[in-house]
PDB file of C-alpha atoms in Angstrom:
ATOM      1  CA  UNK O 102      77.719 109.586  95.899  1.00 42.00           C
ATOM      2  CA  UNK O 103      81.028 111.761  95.653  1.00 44.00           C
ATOM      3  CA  UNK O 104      81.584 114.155  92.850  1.00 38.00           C
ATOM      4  CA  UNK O 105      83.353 110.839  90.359  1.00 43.00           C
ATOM      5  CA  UNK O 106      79.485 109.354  90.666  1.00 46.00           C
ATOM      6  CA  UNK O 107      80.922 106.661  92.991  1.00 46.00           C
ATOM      7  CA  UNK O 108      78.899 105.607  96.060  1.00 45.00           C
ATOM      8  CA  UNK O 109      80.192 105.296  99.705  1.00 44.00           C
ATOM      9  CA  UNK O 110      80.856 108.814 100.090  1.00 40.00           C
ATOM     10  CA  UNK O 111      80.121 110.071 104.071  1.00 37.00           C
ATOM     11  CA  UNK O 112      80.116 112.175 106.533  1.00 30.00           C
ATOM     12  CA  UNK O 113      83.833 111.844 107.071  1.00 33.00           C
ATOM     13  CA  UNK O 114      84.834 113.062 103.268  1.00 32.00           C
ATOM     14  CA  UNK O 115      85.903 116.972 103.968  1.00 28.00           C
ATOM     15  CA  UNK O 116      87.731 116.244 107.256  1.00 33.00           C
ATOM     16  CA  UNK O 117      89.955 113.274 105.613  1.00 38.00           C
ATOM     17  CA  UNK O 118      90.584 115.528 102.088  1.00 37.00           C
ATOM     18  CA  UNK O 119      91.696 117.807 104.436  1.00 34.00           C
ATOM     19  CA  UNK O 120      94.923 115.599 105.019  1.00 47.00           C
ATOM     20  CA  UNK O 121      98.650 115.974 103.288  1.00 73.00           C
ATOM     21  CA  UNK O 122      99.538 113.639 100.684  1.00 89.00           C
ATOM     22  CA  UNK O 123     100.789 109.826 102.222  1.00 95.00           C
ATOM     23  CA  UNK O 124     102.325 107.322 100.089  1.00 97.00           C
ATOM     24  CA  UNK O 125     101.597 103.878 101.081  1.00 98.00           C
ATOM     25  CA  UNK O 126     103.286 100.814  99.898  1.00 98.00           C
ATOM     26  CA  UNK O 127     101.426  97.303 100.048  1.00 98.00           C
ATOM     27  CA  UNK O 128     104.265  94.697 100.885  1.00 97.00           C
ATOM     28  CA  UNK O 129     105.242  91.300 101.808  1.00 96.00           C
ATOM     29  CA  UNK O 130     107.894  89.091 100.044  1.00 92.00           C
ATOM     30  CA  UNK O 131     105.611  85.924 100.030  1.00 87.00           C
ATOM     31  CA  UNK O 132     103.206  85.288  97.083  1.00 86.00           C
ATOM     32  CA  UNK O 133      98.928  84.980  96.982  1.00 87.00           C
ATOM     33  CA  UNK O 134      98.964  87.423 100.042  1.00 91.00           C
ATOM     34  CA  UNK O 135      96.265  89.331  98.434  1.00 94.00           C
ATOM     35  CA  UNK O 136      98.756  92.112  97.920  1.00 96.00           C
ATOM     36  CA  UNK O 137      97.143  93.348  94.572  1.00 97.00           C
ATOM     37  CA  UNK O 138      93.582  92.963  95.417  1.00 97.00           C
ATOM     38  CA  UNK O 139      94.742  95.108  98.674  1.00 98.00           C
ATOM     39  CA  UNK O 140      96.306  97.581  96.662  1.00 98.00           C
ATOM     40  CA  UNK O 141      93.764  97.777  94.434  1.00 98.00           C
ATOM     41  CA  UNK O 142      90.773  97.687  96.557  1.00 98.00           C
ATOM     42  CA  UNK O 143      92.007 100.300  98.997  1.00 98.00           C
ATOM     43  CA  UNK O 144      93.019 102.591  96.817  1.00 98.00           C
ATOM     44  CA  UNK O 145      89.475 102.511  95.191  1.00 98.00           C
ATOM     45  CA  UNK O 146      87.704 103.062  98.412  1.00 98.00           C
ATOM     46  CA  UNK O 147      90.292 106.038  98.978  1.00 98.00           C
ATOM     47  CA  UNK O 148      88.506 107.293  95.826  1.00 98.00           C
ATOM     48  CA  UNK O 149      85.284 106.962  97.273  1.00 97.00           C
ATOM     49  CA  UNK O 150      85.742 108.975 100.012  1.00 96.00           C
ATOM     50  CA  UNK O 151      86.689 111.700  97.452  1.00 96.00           C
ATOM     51  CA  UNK O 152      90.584 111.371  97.488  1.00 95.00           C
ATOM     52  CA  UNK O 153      93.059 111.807  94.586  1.00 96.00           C
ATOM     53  CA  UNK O 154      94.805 108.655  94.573  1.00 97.00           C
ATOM     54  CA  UNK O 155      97.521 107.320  92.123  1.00 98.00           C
ATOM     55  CA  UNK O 156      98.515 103.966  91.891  1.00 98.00           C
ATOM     56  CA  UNK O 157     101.545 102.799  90.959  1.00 98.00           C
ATOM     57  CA  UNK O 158     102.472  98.950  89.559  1.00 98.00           C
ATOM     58  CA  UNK O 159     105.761  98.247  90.568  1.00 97.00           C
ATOM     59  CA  UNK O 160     105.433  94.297  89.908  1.00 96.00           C
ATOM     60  CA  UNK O 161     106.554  93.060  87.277  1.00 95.00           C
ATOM     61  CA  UNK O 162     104.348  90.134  87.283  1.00 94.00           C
ATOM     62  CA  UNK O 163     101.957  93.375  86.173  1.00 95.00           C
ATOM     63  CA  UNK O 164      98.901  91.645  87.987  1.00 95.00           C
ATOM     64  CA  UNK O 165      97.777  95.141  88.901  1.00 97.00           C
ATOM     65  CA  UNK O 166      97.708  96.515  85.657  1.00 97.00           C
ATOM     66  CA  UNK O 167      96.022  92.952  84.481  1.00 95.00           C
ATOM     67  CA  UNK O 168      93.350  93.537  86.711  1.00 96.00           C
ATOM     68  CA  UNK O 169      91.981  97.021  85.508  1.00 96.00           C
ATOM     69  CA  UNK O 170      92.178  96.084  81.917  1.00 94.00           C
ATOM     70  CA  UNK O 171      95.598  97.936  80.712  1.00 95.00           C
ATOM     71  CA  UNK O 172      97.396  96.326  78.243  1.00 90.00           C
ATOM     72  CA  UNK O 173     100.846  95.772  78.164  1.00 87.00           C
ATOM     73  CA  UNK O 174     102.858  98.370  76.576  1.00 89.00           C
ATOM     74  CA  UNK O 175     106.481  98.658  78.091  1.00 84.00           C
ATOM     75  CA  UNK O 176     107.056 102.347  77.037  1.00 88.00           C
ATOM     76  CA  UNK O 177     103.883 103.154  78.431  1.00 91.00           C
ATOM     77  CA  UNK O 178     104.683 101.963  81.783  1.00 95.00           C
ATOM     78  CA  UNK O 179     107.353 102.945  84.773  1.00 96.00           C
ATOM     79  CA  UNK O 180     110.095 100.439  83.157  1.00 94.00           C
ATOM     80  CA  UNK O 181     111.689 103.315  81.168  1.00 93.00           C
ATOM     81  CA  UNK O 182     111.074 106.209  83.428  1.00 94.00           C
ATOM     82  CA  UNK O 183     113.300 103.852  86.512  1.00 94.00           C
ATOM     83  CA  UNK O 184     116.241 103.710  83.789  1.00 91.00           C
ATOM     84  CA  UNK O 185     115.744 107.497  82.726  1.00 90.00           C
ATOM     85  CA  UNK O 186     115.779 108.249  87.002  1.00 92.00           C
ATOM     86  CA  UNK O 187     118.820 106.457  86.761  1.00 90.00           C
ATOM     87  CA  UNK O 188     120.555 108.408  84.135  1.00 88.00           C
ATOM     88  CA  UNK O 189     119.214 111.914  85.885  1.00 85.00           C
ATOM     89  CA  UNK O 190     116.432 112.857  83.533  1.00 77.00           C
ATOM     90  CA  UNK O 191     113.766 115.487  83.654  1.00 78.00           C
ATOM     91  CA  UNK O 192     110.889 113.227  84.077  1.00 86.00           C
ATOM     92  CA  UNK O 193     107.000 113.557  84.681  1.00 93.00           C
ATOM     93  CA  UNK O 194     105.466 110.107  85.704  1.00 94.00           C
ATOM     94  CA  UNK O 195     102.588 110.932  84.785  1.00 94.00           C
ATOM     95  CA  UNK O 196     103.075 111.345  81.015  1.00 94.00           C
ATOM     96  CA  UNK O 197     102.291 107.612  81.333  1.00 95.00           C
ATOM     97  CA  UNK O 198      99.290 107.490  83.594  1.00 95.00           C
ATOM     98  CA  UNK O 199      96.055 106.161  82.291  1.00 96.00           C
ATOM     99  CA  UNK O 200      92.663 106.903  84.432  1.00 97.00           C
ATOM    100  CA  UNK O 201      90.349 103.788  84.994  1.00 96.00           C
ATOM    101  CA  UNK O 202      87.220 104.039  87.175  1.00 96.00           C
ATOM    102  CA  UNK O 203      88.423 107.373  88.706  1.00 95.00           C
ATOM    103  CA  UNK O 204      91.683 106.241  89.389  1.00 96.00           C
ATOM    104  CA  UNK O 205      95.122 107.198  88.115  1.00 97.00           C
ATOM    105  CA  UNK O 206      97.405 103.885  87.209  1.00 98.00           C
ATOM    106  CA  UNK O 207     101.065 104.302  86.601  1.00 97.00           C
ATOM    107  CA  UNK O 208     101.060 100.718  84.519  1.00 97.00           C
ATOM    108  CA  UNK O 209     104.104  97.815  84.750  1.00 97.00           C
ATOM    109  CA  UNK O 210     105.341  95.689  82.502  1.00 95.00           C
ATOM    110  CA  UNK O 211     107.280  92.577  81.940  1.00 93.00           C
ATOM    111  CA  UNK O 212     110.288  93.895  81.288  1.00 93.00           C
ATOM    112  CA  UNK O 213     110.691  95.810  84.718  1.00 94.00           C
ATOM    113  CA  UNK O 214     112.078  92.491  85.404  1.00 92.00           C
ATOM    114  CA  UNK O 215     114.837  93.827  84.112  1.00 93.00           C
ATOM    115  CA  UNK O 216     115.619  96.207  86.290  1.00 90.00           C
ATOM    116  CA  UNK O 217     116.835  94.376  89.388  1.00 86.00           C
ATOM    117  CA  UNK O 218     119.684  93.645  87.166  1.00 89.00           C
ATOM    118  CA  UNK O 219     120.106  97.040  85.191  1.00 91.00           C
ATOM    119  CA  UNK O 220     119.719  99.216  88.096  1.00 90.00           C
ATOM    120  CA  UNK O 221     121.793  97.039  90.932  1.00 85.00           C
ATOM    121  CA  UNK O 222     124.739  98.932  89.783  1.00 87.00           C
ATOM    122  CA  UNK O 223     123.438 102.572  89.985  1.00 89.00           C
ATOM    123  CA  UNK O 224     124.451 105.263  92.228  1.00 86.00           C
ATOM    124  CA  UNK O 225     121.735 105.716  95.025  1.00 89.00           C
ATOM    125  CA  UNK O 226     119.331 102.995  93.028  1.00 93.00           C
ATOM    126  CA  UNK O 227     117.158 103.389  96.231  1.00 95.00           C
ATOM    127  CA  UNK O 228     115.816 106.458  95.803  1.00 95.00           C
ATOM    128  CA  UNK O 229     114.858 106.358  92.297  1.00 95.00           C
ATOM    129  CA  UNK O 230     111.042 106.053  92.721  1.00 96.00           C
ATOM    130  CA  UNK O 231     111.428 109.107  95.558  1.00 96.00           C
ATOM    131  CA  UNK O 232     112.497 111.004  93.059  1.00 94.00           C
ATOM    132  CA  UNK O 233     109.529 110.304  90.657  1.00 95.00           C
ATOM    133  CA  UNK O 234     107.300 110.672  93.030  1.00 95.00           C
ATOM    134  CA  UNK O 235     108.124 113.720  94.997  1.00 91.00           C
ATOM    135  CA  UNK O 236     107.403 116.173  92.478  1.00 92.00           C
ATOM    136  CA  UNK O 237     103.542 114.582  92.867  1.00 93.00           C
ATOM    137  CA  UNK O 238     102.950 115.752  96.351  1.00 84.00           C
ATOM    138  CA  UNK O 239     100.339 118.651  95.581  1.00 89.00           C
ATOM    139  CA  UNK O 240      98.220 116.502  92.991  1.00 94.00           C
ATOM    140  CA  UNK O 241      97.413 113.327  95.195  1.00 97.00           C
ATOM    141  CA  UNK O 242      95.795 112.850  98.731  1.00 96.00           C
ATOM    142  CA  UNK O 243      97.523 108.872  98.498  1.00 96.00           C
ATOM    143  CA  UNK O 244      99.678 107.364  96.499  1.00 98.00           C
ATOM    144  CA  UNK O 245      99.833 103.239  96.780  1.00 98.00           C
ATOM    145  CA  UNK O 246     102.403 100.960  95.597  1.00 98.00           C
ATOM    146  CA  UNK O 247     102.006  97.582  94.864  1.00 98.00           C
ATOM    147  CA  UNK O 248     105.143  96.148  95.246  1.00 97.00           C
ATOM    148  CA  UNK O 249     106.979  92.983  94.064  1.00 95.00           C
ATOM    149  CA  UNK O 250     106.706  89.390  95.939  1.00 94.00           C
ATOM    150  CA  UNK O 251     109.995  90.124  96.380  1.00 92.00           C
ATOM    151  CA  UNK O 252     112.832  91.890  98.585  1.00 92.00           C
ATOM    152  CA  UNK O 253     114.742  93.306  95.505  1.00 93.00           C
ATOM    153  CA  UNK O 254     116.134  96.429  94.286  1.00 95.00           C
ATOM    154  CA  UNK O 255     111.787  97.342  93.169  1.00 96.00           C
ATOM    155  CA  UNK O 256     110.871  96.931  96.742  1.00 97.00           C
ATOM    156  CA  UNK O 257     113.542  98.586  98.352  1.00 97.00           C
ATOM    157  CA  UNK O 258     112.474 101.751  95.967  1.00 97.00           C
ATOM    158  CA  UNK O 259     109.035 101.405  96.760  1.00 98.00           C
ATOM    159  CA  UNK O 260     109.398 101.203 100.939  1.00 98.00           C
ATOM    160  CA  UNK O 261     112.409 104.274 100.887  1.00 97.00           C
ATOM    161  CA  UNK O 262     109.839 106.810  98.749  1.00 97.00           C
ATOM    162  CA  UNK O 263     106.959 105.590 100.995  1.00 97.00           C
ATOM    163  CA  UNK O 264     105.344 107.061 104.290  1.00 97.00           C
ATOM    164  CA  UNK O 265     103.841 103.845 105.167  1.00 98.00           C
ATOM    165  CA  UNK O 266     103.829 100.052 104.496  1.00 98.00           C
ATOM    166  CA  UNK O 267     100.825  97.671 104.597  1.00 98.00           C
ATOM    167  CA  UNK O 268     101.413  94.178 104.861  1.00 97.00           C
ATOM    168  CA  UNK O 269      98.546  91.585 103.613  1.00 97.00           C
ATOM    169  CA  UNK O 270      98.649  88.080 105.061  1.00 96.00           C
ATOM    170  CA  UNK O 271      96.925  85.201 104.611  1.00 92.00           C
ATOM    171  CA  UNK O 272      95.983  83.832 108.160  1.00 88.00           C
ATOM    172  CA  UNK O 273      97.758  80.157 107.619  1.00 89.00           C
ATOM    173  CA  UNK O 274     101.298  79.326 108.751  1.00 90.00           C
ATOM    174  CA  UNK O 275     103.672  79.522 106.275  1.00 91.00           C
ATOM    175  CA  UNK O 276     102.522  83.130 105.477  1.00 92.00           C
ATOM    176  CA  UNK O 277     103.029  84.081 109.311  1.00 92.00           C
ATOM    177  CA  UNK O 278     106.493  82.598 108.726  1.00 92.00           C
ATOM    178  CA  UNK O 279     106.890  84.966 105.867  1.00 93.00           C
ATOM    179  CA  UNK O 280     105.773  88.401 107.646  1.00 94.00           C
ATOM    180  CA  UNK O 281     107.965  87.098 110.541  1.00 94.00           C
ATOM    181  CA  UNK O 282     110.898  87.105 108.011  1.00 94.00           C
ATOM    182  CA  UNK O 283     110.189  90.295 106.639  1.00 96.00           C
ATOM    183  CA  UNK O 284     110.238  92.518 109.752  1.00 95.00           C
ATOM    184  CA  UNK O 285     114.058  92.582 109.482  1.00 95.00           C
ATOM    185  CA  UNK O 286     114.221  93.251 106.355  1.00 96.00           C
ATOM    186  CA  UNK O 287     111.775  96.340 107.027  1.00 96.00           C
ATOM    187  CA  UNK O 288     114.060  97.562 109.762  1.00 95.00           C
ATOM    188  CA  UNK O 289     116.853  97.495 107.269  1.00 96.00           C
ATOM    189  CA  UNK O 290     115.298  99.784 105.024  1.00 97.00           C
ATOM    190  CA  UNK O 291     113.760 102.236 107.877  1.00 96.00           C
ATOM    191  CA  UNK O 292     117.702 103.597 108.305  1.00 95.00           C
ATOM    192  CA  UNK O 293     117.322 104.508 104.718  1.00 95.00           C
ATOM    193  CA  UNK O 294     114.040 105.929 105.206  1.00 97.00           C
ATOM    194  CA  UNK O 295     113.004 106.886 109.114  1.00 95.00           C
ATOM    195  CA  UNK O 296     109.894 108.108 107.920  1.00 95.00           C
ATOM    196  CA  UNK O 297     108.402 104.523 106.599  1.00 97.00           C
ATOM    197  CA  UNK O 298     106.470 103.207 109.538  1.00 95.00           C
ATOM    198  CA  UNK O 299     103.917  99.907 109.587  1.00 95.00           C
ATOM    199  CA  UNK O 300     100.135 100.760 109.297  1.00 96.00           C
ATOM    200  CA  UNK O 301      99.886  97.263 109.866  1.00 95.00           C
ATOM    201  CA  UNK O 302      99.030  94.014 109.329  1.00 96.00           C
ATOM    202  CA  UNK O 303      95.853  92.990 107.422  1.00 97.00           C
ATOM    203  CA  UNK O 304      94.270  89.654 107.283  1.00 96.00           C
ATOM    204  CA  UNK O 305      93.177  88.471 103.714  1.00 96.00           C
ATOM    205  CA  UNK O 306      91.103  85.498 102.538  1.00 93.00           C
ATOM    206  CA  UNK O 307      90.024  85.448 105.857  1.00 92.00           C
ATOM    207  CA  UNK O 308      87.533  82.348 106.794  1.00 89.00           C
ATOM    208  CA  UNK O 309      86.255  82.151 110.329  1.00 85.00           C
ATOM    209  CA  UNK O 310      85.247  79.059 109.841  1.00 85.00           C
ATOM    210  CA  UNK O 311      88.589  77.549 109.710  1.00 83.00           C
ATOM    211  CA  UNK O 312      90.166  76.724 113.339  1.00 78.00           C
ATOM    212  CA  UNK O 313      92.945  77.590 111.826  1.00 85.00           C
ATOM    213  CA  UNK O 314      92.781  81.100 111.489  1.00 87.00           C
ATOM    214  CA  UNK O 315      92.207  82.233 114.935  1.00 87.00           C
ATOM    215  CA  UNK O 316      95.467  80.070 116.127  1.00 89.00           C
ATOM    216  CA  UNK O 317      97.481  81.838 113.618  1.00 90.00           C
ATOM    217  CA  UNK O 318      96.064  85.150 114.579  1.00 90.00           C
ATOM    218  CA  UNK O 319      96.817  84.523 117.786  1.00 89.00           C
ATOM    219  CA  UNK O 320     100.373  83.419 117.698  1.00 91.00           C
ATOM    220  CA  UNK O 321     100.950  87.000 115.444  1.00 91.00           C
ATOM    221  CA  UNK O 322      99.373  89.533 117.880  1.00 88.00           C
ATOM    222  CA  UNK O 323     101.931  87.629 120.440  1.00 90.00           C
ATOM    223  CA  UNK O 324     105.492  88.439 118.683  1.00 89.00           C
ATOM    224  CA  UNK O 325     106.895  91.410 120.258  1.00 88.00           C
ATOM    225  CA  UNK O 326     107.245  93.607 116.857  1.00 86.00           C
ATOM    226  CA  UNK O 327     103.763  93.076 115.687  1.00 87.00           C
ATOM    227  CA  UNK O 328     101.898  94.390 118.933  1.00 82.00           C
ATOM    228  CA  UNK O 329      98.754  96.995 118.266  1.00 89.00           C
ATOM    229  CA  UNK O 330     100.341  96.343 114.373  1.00 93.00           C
ATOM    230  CA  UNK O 331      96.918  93.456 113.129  1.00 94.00           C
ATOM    231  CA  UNK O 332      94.593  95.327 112.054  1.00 96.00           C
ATOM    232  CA  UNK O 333      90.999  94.878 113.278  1.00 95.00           C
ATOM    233  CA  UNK O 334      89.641  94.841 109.695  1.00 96.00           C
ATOM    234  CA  UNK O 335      89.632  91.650 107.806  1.00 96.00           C
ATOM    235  CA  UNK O 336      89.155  90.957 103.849  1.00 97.00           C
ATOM    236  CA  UNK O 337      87.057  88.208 103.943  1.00 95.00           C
ATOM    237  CA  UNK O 338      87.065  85.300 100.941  1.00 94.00           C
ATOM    238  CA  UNK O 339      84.509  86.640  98.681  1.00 95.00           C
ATOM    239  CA  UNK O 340      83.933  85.874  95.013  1.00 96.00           C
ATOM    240  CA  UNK O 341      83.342  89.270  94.074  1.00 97.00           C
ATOM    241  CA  UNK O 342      87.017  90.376  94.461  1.00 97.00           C
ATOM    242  CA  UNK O 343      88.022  87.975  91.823  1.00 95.00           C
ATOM    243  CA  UNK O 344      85.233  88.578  89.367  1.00 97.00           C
ATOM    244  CA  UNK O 345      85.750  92.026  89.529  1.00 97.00           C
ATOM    245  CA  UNK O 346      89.084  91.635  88.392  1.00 95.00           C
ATOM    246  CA  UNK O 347      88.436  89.586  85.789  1.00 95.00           C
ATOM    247  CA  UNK O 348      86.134  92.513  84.636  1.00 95.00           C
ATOM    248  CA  UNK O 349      88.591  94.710  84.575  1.00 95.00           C
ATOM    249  CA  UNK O 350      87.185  96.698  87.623  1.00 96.00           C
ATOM    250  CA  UNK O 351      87.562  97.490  91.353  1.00 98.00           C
ATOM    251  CA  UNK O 352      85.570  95.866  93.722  1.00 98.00           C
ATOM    252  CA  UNK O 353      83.521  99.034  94.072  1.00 98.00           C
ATOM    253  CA  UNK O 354      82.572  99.898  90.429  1.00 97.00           C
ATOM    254  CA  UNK O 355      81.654  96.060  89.968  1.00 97.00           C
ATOM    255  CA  UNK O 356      79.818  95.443  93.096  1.00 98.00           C
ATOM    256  CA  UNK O 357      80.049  98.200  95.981  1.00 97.00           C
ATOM    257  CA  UNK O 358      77.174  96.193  98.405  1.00 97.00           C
ATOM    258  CA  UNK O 359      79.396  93.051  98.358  1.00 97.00           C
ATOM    259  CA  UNK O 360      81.315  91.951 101.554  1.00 96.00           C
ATOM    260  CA  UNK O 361      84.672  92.550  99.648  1.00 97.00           C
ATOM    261  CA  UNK O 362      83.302  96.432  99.024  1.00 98.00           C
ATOM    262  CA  UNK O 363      82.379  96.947 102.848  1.00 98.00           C
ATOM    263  CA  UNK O 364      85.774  94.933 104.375  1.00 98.00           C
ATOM    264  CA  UNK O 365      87.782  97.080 101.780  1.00 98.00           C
ATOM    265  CA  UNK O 366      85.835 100.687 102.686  1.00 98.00           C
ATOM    266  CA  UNK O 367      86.284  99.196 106.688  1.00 98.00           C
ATOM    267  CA  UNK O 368      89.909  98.588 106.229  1.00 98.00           C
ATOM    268  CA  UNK O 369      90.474 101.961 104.530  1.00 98.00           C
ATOM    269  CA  UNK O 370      89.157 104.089 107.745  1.00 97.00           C
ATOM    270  CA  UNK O 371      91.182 102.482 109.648  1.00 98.00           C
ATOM    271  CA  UNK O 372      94.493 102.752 107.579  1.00 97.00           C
ATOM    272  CA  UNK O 373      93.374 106.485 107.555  1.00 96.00           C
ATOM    273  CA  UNK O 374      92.951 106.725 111.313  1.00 96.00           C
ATOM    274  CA  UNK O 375      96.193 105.088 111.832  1.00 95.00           C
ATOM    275  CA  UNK O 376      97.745 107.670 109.184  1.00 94.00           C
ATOM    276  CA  UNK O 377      96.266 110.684 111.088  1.00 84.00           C
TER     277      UNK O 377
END
């Protein structure tokens, strides 16, 4: 167990504390990708290899904060601290984070909604989560964003203050379709921010069974911006994920032995080998 009393703590634990802070956001525009479960899940396995990781909600569907038992409380969340960015505030994001199982949450809310309207119209609107962030580099190994099902003003701030971007897919059609369709968008934002690069692509709900899923997995190791980018982890469908959410909890706390704990702690070496 590492020092939080969490299990899965290895050999590997000094050497990866040992890296600088990276701020990852988990992205795709399409819904049911499995982008909050990846957020969540990852982030919690960072903790169990002994990082300091933050995690920041930056849906406003607030599915994040849902799922570890926060309740809603708009001036308790990032809503406010976006529109005080904006006005060019002395701000400390964490005067609203809350620690669940080890892990720091910056919470959403509803009304972040909102803000694709209110902060359209702002000078340099992209770069108001850099700035919140920034000031965070000494206190966190990761940071990981879960971002809106969206391509909006929230997800442009997310992918300009972030190192990396993870992209969750659900290995049917229609989702390929929808990665496919936000690669250009990506490369839109990477002349805003040449330091975002793709960890890559991870496979969710993933069923072997289906003869689906190894056609569509196929056709995306084939396109020409996705090569070396699918990652050889996969999140496999697994009741625990969802019953730990319901409980409030990350996969780990609720069940760390269950095939959602080990694909989770797999996929999280490798996002850390392809960060080094």
């Amino acid at each position: 167990k590492n020092s939080q009393g969490h299990g899965f703590c290895g050999a590997k634990t000094v050497a990866l504390h040992r890296l600088s802070m990276a701020i990852i956001s988990v992205a795709i525009q399409k819904g049911g990708a499995g982008k909050t479960t990846t957020a969540l899940n990852l982030a919690a396995a960072f903790r169990e290899m002994g990082q300091r990781v933050l995690l920041v909600d930056l849906d406003p569907q607030s599915h994040l904060t849902q799922a570890l038992g926060i309740a809603d409380d708009p001036e308790r969340s990032i809503y406010p601290f976006l529109k005080k960015a904006a006005a060019g505030g002395e701000l400390n994001l964490l005067d609203v984070k809350q620690t669940v199982h080890g892990i720091d949450v910056v919470p959403a809310c509803l009304q972040l909604s909102f803000a694709e309207m209110e902060l359209v119209s702002e000078y340099e609107r992209e770069y108001l989560l850099d700035t919140l962030l920034q000031p965070l580099q000494n206190q966190y190994d990761q940071i990981v964003v879960d971002c809106p099902p969206a391509v909006g003003v929230l997800t442009v701030n997310a992918l300009v203050a972030s190192d990396y971007v993870l992209i969750p897919m659900q290995a049917e059609f229609l989702p390929l379709k929808g990665v496919l369709s936000f690669l250009p968008f990506l490369k839109k934002v990477q002349k805003l921010n040449k330091r975002l690069s793709i960890l890559g692509v991870v496979i969710t709900k993933y069923d072997p069974r289906l003869g689906m899923t190894e056609e569509v997995l196929r056709e995306l190791q084939q396109q020409p911006d996705l090569q070396n980018q699918v990652l050889d982890s996969r999140i496999r469908v697994n009741i625990a994920l969802a019953k730990a959410q319901q409980r409030g909890s990350d996969i780990f706390t609720y069940d760390s032995l269950s095939n959602g704990a080990l694909n989770y702690m797999s996929l999280a070496y490798e996002v850390m080998e392809r960060m080094k």
